[in-house]
């Protein structure tokens, strides 16, 4: 992760907004793909010099009023506004965060969470810690994931699998979106100053290169529900809906998958050795 995430975020969002979207003339010979710095500064009612300092990381403590004005000027979504405030807070508290983060990622399961996993059988459900390690799963998930190679690591790790196992790109037709989401989960759940993140980031930057490091440098919030396609070597094409439950005290998240169509429901039933219809399809 870079040490100027607030500036990176502001610059990326500024370059993503077209002049027409904020009521400005497009004009000719624009070198900037989105808004010029001067245009954003005018819209947010701050000086160009101050915006430049924010983007370059020379000022890391903007007031809530300035953040609000920038959010309005950039037409940020609710999620992006939350992320903007979080990035500003992380910069301001960097020294405190560095001193306080010493606890390794949890690899144990709370008894009530284990009971929840037991009740979810035979649905494919997996518990991950904030580093992406697979901590526990249902038997249904094991039957689904083992043929993919997802459980081969010691410990198995979702992010490492996605970026270093050649099977992952064949398994997930939407690999780019999956990669975006998993890195966003890592960024969202852990401090950028955490030493455990640093070790994983160094490893994957060396082994996976730009596909990982480029994503790590871009602030983003993770998606906690949706639908993904999986080309399963034994069950064929699967269309799975998923929901994520976050256990913030443990720094863990539970991802539960459901068949999004009848063909997927039937395929999962075959994997689980159950009668057709045991897993009901839900609309994605």
PDB file of C-alpha atoms in Angstrom, residues 23-227:
ATOM      1  CA  UNK A  23     -21.903  21.264 -15.786  1.00  0.00           C
ATOM      2  CA  UNK A  24     -18.567  22.482 -17.180  1.00  0.00           C
ATOM      3  CA  UNK A  25     -17.751  22.905 -20.884  1.00  0.00           C
ATOM      4  CA  UNK A  26     -15.582  20.147 -22.309  1.00  0.00           C
ATOM      5  CA  UNK A  27     -13.358  22.490 -24.288  1.00  0.00           C
ATOM      6  CA  UNK A  28     -10.477  21.524 -26.521  1.00  0.00           C
ATOM      7  CA  UNK A  29      -6.983  20.157 -25.898  1.00  0.00           C
ATOM      8  CA  UNK A  30      -7.618  18.774 -22.422  1.00  0.00           C
ATOM      9  CA  UNK A  31      -4.574  16.897 -21.135  1.00  0.00           C
ATOM     10  CA  UNK A  32      -6.429  15.684 -18.028  1.00  0.00           C
ATOM     11  CA  UNK A  33      -8.865  12.794 -18.616  1.00  0.00           C
ATOM     12  CA  UNK A  34     -11.348  14.227 -16.120  1.00  0.00           C
ATOM     13  CA  UNK A  35     -11.463  17.471 -14.180  1.00  0.00           C
ATOM     14  CA  UNK A  36      -8.503  19.794 -13.949  1.00  0.00           C
ATOM     15  CA  UNK A  37      -7.243  20.576 -10.471  1.00  0.00           C
ATOM     16  CA  UNK A  38      -8.374  24.164 -10.845  1.00  0.00           C
ATOM     17  CA  UNK A  39     -11.880  23.042 -11.793  1.00  0.00           C
ATOM     18  CA  UNK A  40     -12.242  20.758  -8.783  1.00  0.00           C
ATOM     19  CA  UNK A  41     -10.829  23.426  -6.473  1.00  0.00           C
ATOM     20  CA  UNK A  42     -13.374  25.936  -7.742  1.00  0.00           C
ATOM     21  CA  UNK A  43     -16.271  23.479  -7.374  1.00  0.00           C
ATOM     22  CA  UNK A  44     -15.202  22.586  -3.812  1.00  0.00           C
ATOM     23  CA  UNK A  45     -14.460  26.237  -2.911  1.00  0.00           C
ATOM     24  CA  UNK A  46     -10.879  25.542  -1.853  1.00  0.00           C
ATOM     25  CA  UNK A  47      -7.604  26.858  -3.239  1.00  0.00           C
ATOM     26  CA  UNK A  48      -5.689  25.067  -5.994  1.00  0.00           C
ATOM     27  CA  UNK A  49      -2.642  25.120  -3.732  1.00  0.00           C
ATOM     28  CA  UNK A  50      -4.507  23.300  -0.960  1.00  0.00           C
ATOM     29  CA  UNK A  51      -5.918  20.669  -3.335  1.00  0.00           C
ATOM     30  CA  UNK A  52      -2.417  20.143  -4.725  1.00  0.00           C
ATOM     31  CA  UNK A  53      -1.051  19.589  -1.213  1.00  0.00           C
ATOM     32  CA  UNK A  54      -3.818  17.050  -0.513  1.00  0.00           C
ATOM     33  CA  UNK A  55      -3.192  15.115  -3.730  1.00  0.00           C
ATOM     34  CA  UNK A  56       0.575  15.123  -3.224  1.00  0.00           C
ATOM     35  CA  UNK A  57       0.311  14.042   0.405  1.00  0.00           C
ATOM     36  CA  UNK A  58       1.844  17.218   1.807  1.00  0.00           C
ATOM     37  CA  UNK A  59      -1.348  17.931   3.783  1.00  0.00           C
ATOM     38  CA  UNK A  60      -3.106  14.922   5.299  1.00  0.00           C
ATOM     39  CA  UNK A  61      -5.563  16.451   7.727  1.00  0.00           C
ATOM     40  CA  UNK A  62      -8.461  18.012   5.786  1.00  0.00           C
ATOM     41  CA  UNK A  63     -11.436  19.098   7.868  1.00  0.00           C
ATOM     42  CA  UNK A  64     -14.808  17.292   7.628  1.00  0.00           C
ATOM     43  CA  UNK A  65     -16.127  20.405   5.856  1.00  0.00           C
ATOM     44  CA  UNK A  66     -13.439  20.139   3.163  1.00  0.00           C
ATOM     45  CA  UNK A  67     -14.088  16.405   2.755  1.00  0.00           C
ATOM     46  CA  UNK A  68     -17.789  17.090   2.401  1.00  0.00           C
ATOM     47  CA  UNK A  69     -17.178  19.792  -0.201  1.00  0.00           C
ATOM     48  CA  UNK A  70     -14.878  17.488  -2.193  1.00  0.00           C
ATOM     49  CA  UNK A  71     -17.448  14.704  -1.986  1.00  0.00           C
ATOM     50  CA  UNK A  72     -20.141  17.025  -3.340  1.00  0.00           C
ATOM     51  CA  UNK A  73     -17.905  18.352  -6.112  1.00  0.00           C
ATOM     52  CA  UNK A  74     -16.877  14.864  -7.213  1.00  0.00           C
ATOM     53  CA  UNK A  75     -20.450  13.488  -6.972  1.00  0.00           C
ATOM     54  CA  UNK A  76     -19.194  10.685  -4.724  1.00  0.00           C
ATOM     55  CA  UNK A  77     -21.481   7.835  -3.775  1.00  0.00           C
ATOM     56  CA  UNK A  78     -22.306   7.205  -0.132  1.00  0.00           C
ATOM     57  CA  UNK A  79     -19.761   4.362  -0.018  1.00  0.00           C
ATOM     58  CA  UNK A  80     -17.030   6.496  -1.567  1.00  0.00           C
ATOM     59  CA  UNK A  81     -17.721   9.322   0.897  1.00  0.00           C
ATOM     60  CA  UNK A  82     -17.254   6.885   3.776  1.00  0.00           C
ATOM     61  CA  UNK A  83     -14.012   5.705   2.214  1.00  0.00           C
ATOM     62  CA  UNK A  84     -12.797   9.293   1.747  1.00  0.00           C
ATOM     63  CA  UNK A  85     -13.350  10.054   5.443  1.00  0.00           C
ATOM     64  CA  UNK A  86     -11.717   6.779   6.441  1.00  0.00           C
ATOM     65  CA  UNK A  87      -8.608   7.487   4.378  1.00  0.00           C
ATOM     66  CA  UNK A  88      -8.281  10.944   5.923  1.00  0.00           C
ATOM     67  CA  UNK A  89      -8.658   9.433   9.407  1.00  0.00           C
ATOM     68  CA  UNK A  90      -6.096   6.696   8.700  1.00  0.00           C
ATOM     69  CA  UNK A  91      -3.521   9.283   7.648  1.00  0.00           C
ATOM     70  CA  UNK A  92      -4.123  11.385  10.716  1.00  0.00           C
ATOM     71  CA  UNK A  93      -3.834   8.410  13.089  1.00  0.00           C
ATOM     72  CA  UNK A  94      -0.969   6.627  11.322  1.00  0.00           C
ATOM     73  CA  UNK A  95       1.417   6.674  14.291  1.00  0.00           C
ATOM     74  CA  UNK A  96      -1.248   5.376  16.668  1.00  0.00           C
ATOM     75  CA  UNK A  97      -2.189   2.597  14.240  1.00  0.00           C
ATOM     76  CA  UNK A  98       1.440   1.540  13.832  1.00  0.00           C
ATOM     77  CA  UNK A  99       1.846   1.209  17.584  1.00  0.00           C
ATOM     78  CA  UNK A 100      -1.450  -0.599  18.208  1.00  0.00           C
ATOM     79  CA  UNK A 101      -1.513  -3.303  15.504  1.00  0.00           C
ATOM     80  CA  UNK A 102       0.313  -6.318  16.906  1.00  0.00           C
ATOM     81  CA  UNK A 103      -2.371  -9.029  17.001  1.00  0.00           C
ATOM     82  CA  UNK A 104      -2.022 -11.674  14.275  1.00  0.00           C
ATOM     83  CA  UNK A 105      -5.053 -12.593  12.140  1.00  0.00           C
ATOM     84  CA  UNK A 106      -7.376 -14.956  14.014  1.00  0.00           C
ATOM     85  CA  UNK A 107      -7.301 -18.578  12.875  1.00  0.00           C
ATOM     86  CA  UNK A 108      -9.738 -19.936  15.452  1.00  0.00           C
ATOM     87  CA  UNK A 109     -13.527 -20.152  15.259  1.00  0.00           C
ATOM     88  CA  UNK A 110     -15.912 -18.836  17.902  1.00  0.00           C
ATOM     89  CA  UNK A 111     -18.214 -21.696  19.032  1.00  0.00           C
ATOM     90  CA  UNK A 112     -21.383 -19.861  18.006  1.00  0.00           C
ATOM     91  CA  UNK A 113     -19.905 -19.163  14.560  1.00  0.00           C
ATOM     92  CA  UNK A 114     -19.065 -22.844  14.227  1.00  0.00           C
ATOM     93  CA  UNK A 115     -22.668 -23.664  15.171  1.00  0.00           C
ATOM     94  CA  UNK A 116     -23.836 -21.304  12.439  1.00  0.00           C
ATOM     95  CA  UNK A 117     -21.601 -23.077   9.914  1.00  0.00           C
ATOM     96  CA  UNK A 118     -23.024 -26.433  11.026  1.00  0.00           C
ATOM     97  CA  UNK A 119     -26.582 -25.173  10.490  1.00  0.00           C
ATOM     98  CA  UNK A 120     -25.728 -23.914   7.011  1.00  0.00           C
ATOM     99  CA  UNK A 121     -24.904 -27.385   5.667  1.00  0.00           C
ATOM    100  CA  UNK A 122     -24.880 -28.333   2.832  1.00  0.00           C
ATOM    101  CA  UNK A 123     -24.557 -24.755   1.505  1.00  0.00           C
ATOM    102  CA  UNK A 124     -21.013 -23.757   0.474  1.00  0.00           C
ATOM    103  CA  UNK A 125     -20.057 -21.371   3.294  1.00  0.00           C
ATOM    104  CA  UNK A 126     -16.552 -20.260   4.244  1.00  0.00           C
ATOM    105  CA  UNK A 127     -15.067 -18.266   7.137  1.00  0.00           C
ATOM    106  CA  UNK A 128     -12.089 -16.068   6.271  1.00  0.00           C
ATOM    107  CA  UNK A 129      -9.918 -13.817   8.413  1.00  0.00           C
ATOM    108  CA  UNK A 130      -8.874 -10.365   7.266  1.00  0.00           C
ATOM    109  CA  UNK A 131      -5.705 -11.711   5.666  1.00  0.00           C
ATOM    110  CA  UNK A 132      -7.793 -13.955   3.398  1.00  0.00           C
ATOM    111  CA  UNK A 133      -6.940 -17.214   5.193  1.00  0.00           C
ATOM    112  CA  UNK A 134      -9.685 -19.835   5.067  1.00  0.00           C
ATOM    113  CA  UNK A 135     -10.290 -20.510   8.770  1.00  0.00           C
ATOM    114  CA  UNK A 136     -13.260 -22.882   8.555  1.00  0.00           C
ATOM    115  CA  UNK A 137     -15.909 -24.009   6.101  1.00  0.00           C
ATOM    116  CA  UNK A 138     -18.902 -26.257   5.694  1.00  0.00           C
ATOM    117  CA  UNK A 139     -18.520 -29.718   4.227  1.00  0.00           C
ATOM    118  CA  UNK A 140     -20.532 -28.387   1.292  1.00  0.00           C
ATOM    119  CA  UNK A 141     -17.863 -25.734   0.696  1.00  0.00           C
ATOM    120  CA  UNK A 142     -15.076 -28.313   0.956  1.00  0.00           C
ATOM    121  CA  UNK A 143     -16.729 -30.499  -1.696  1.00  0.00           C
ATOM    122  CA  UNK A 144     -17.139 -27.431  -3.898  1.00  0.00           C
ATOM    123  CA  UNK A 145     -13.722 -25.827  -3.304  1.00  0.00           C
ATOM    124  CA  UNK A 146     -11.280 -28.730  -3.134  1.00  0.00           C
ATOM    125  CA  UNK A 147     -11.492 -29.582  -6.875  1.00  0.00           C
ATOM    126  CA  UNK A 148     -10.731 -25.908  -7.607  1.00  0.00           C
ATOM    127  CA  UNK A 149      -7.458 -26.065  -5.661  1.00  0.00           C
ATOM    128  CA  UNK A 150      -8.720 -23.470  -3.189  1.00  0.00           C
ATOM    129  CA  UNK A 151      -7.877 -25.599  -0.164  1.00  0.00           C
ATOM    130  CA  UNK A 152      -4.370 -26.630  -1.237  1.00  0.00           C
ATOM    131  CA  UNK A 153      -2.465 -23.919   0.667  1.00  0.00           C
ATOM    132  CA  UNK A 154      -1.079 -24.247   4.195  1.00  0.00           C
ATOM    133  CA  UNK A 155      -3.083 -22.419   5.342  1.00  0.00           C
ATOM    134  CA  UNK A 156      -5.368 -22.015   2.327  1.00  0.00           C
ATOM    135  CA  UNK A 157      -5.627 -18.334   1.443  1.00  0.00           C
ATOM    136  CA  UNK A 158      -8.154 -16.820  -0.980  1.00  0.00           C
ATOM    137  CA  UNK A 159      -5.987 -13.909  -2.109  1.00  0.00           C
ATOM    138  CA  UNK A 160      -2.857 -16.013  -2.616  1.00  0.00           C
ATOM    139  CA  UNK A 161      -4.898 -18.551  -4.609  1.00  0.00           C
ATOM    140  CA  UNK A 162      -6.399 -15.904  -6.875  1.00  0.00           C
ATOM    141  CA  UNK A 163      -3.090 -14.256  -7.722  1.00  0.00           C
ATOM    142  CA  UNK A 164      -0.629 -17.166  -7.779  1.00  0.00           C
ATOM    143  CA  UNK A 165      -2.552 -20.311  -8.767  1.00  0.00           C
ATOM    144  CA  UNK A 166      -2.913 -20.671 -12.543  1.00  0.00           C
ATOM    145  CA  UNK A 167      -6.201 -22.523 -12.055  1.00  0.00           C
ATOM    146  CA  UNK A 168      -7.909 -19.429 -10.618  1.00  0.00           C
ATOM    147  CA  UNK A 169      -8.220 -17.566 -13.922  1.00  0.00           C
ATOM    148  CA  UNK A 170      -9.714 -20.631 -15.571  1.00  0.00           C
ATOM    149  CA  UNK A 171     -12.115 -21.195 -12.681  1.00  0.00           C
ATOM    150  CA  UNK A 172     -13.448 -17.632 -12.469  1.00  0.00           C
ATOM    151  CA  UNK A 173     -14.602 -16.073 -15.777  1.00  0.00           C
ATOM    152  CA  UNK A 174     -14.951 -12.838 -13.809  1.00  0.00           C
ATOM    153  CA  UNK A 175     -11.432 -13.072 -12.370  1.00  0.00           C
ATOM    154  CA  UNK A 176     -10.746  -9.329 -12.540  1.00  0.00           C
ATOM    155  CA  UNK A 177     -13.811  -8.498 -10.457  1.00  0.00           C
ATOM    156  CA  UNK A 178     -12.979 -11.256  -7.977  1.00  0.00           C
ATOM    157  CA  UNK A 179      -9.436  -9.930  -7.640  1.00  0.00           C
ATOM    158  CA  UNK A 180     -10.731  -6.379  -7.115  1.00  0.00           C
ATOM    159  CA  UNK A 181     -13.074  -7.572  -4.367  1.00  0.00           C
ATOM    160  CA  UNK A 182     -10.557  -9.678  -2.458  1.00  0.00           C
ATOM    161  CA  UNK A 183      -7.945  -6.918  -2.370  1.00  0.00           C
ATOM    162  CA  UNK A 184     -10.650  -4.451  -1.332  1.00  0.00           C
ATOM    163  CA  UNK A 185     -11.565  -6.775   1.555  1.00  0.00           C
ATOM    164  CA  UNK A 186      -7.924  -6.854   2.623  1.00  0.00           C
ATOM    165  CA  UNK A 187      -7.673  -3.072   2.537  1.00  0.00           C
ATOM    166  CA  UNK A 188     -11.009  -2.589   4.293  1.00  0.00           C
ATOM    167  CA  UNK A 189     -10.424  -4.992   7.178  1.00  0.00           C
ATOM    168  CA  UNK A 190      -6.764  -4.308   7.954  1.00  0.00           C
ATOM    169  CA  UNK A 191      -4.656  -1.249   8.619  1.00  0.00           C
ATOM    170  CA  UNK A 192      -2.221  -0.381   5.809  1.00  0.00           C
ATOM    171  CA  UNK A 193       0.472  -0.322   8.498  1.00  0.00           C
ATOM    172  CA  UNK A 194      -0.167  -3.872   9.746  1.00  0.00           C
ATOM    173  CA  UNK A 195       3.027  -5.981   9.532  1.00  0.00           C
ATOM    174  CA  UNK A 196       1.079  -9.103   8.509  1.00  0.00           C
ATOM    175  CA  UNK A 197      -0.354  -7.229   5.524  1.00  0.00           C
ATOM    176  CA  UNK A 198       3.137  -6.011   4.674  1.00  0.00           C
ATOM    177  CA  UNK A 199       4.487  -9.571   4.563  1.00  0.00           C
ATOM    178  CA  UNK A 200       1.659 -10.792   2.315  1.00  0.00           C
ATOM    179  CA  UNK A 201       1.910  -7.696   0.104  1.00  0.00           C
ATOM    180  CA  UNK A 202       5.652  -8.166  -0.340  1.00  0.00           C
ATOM    181  CA  UNK A 203       5.160 -11.818  -1.256  1.00  0.00           C
ATOM    182  CA  UNK A 204       2.393 -11.205  -3.786  1.00  0.00           C
ATOM    183  CA  UNK A 205       4.058  -8.148  -5.287  1.00  0.00           C
ATOM    184  CA  UNK A 206       7.069 -10.357  -6.009  1.00  0.00           C
ATOM    185  CA  UNK A 207       5.118 -13.383  -7.262  1.00  0.00           C
ATOM    186  CA  UNK A 208       2.071 -11.812  -8.943  1.00  0.00           C
ATOM    187  CA  UNK A 209       3.438  -8.374  -9.859  1.00  0.00           C
ATOM    188  CA  UNK A 210       1.287  -5.525 -11.148  1.00  0.00           C
ATOM    189  CA  UNK A 211      -2.084  -7.368 -11.140  1.00  0.00           C
ATOM    190  CA  UNK A 212      -1.797  -7.423  -7.341  1.00  0.00           C
ATOM    191  CA  UNK A 213       0.274  -4.320  -6.535  1.00  0.00           C
ATOM    192  CA  UNK A 214      -1.800  -2.030  -8.778  1.00  0.00           C
ATOM    193  CA  UNK A 215      -4.984  -3.075  -7.003  1.00  0.00           C
ATOM    194  CA  UNK A 216      -3.405  -2.677  -3.586  1.00  0.00           C
ATOM    195  CA  UNK A 217      -2.542   0.947  -4.347  1.00  0.00           C
ATOM    196  CA  UNK A 218      -6.114   1.942  -5.244  1.00  0.00           C
ATOM    197  CA  UNK A 219      -8.539   2.676  -2.372  1.00  0.00           C
ATOM    198  CA  UNK A 220     -11.853   0.825  -2.778  1.00  0.00           C
ATOM    199  CA  UNK A 221     -14.626  -0.601  -0.634  1.00  0.00           C
ATOM    200  CA  UNK A 222     -15.463  -4.312  -0.964  1.00  0.00           C
ATOM    201  CA  UNK A 223     -18.749  -5.709  -2.235  1.00  0.00           C
ATOM    202  CA  UNK A 224     -20.486  -7.886   0.358  1.00  0.00           C
ATOM    203  CA  UNK A 225     -23.108  -9.538  -1.866  1.00  0.00           C
ATOM    204  CA  UNK A 226     -23.590 -10.409  -5.501  1.00  0.00           C
ATOM    205  CA  UNK A 227     -23.352 -13.243  -8.016  1.00  0.00           C
TER     206      UNK A 227
END
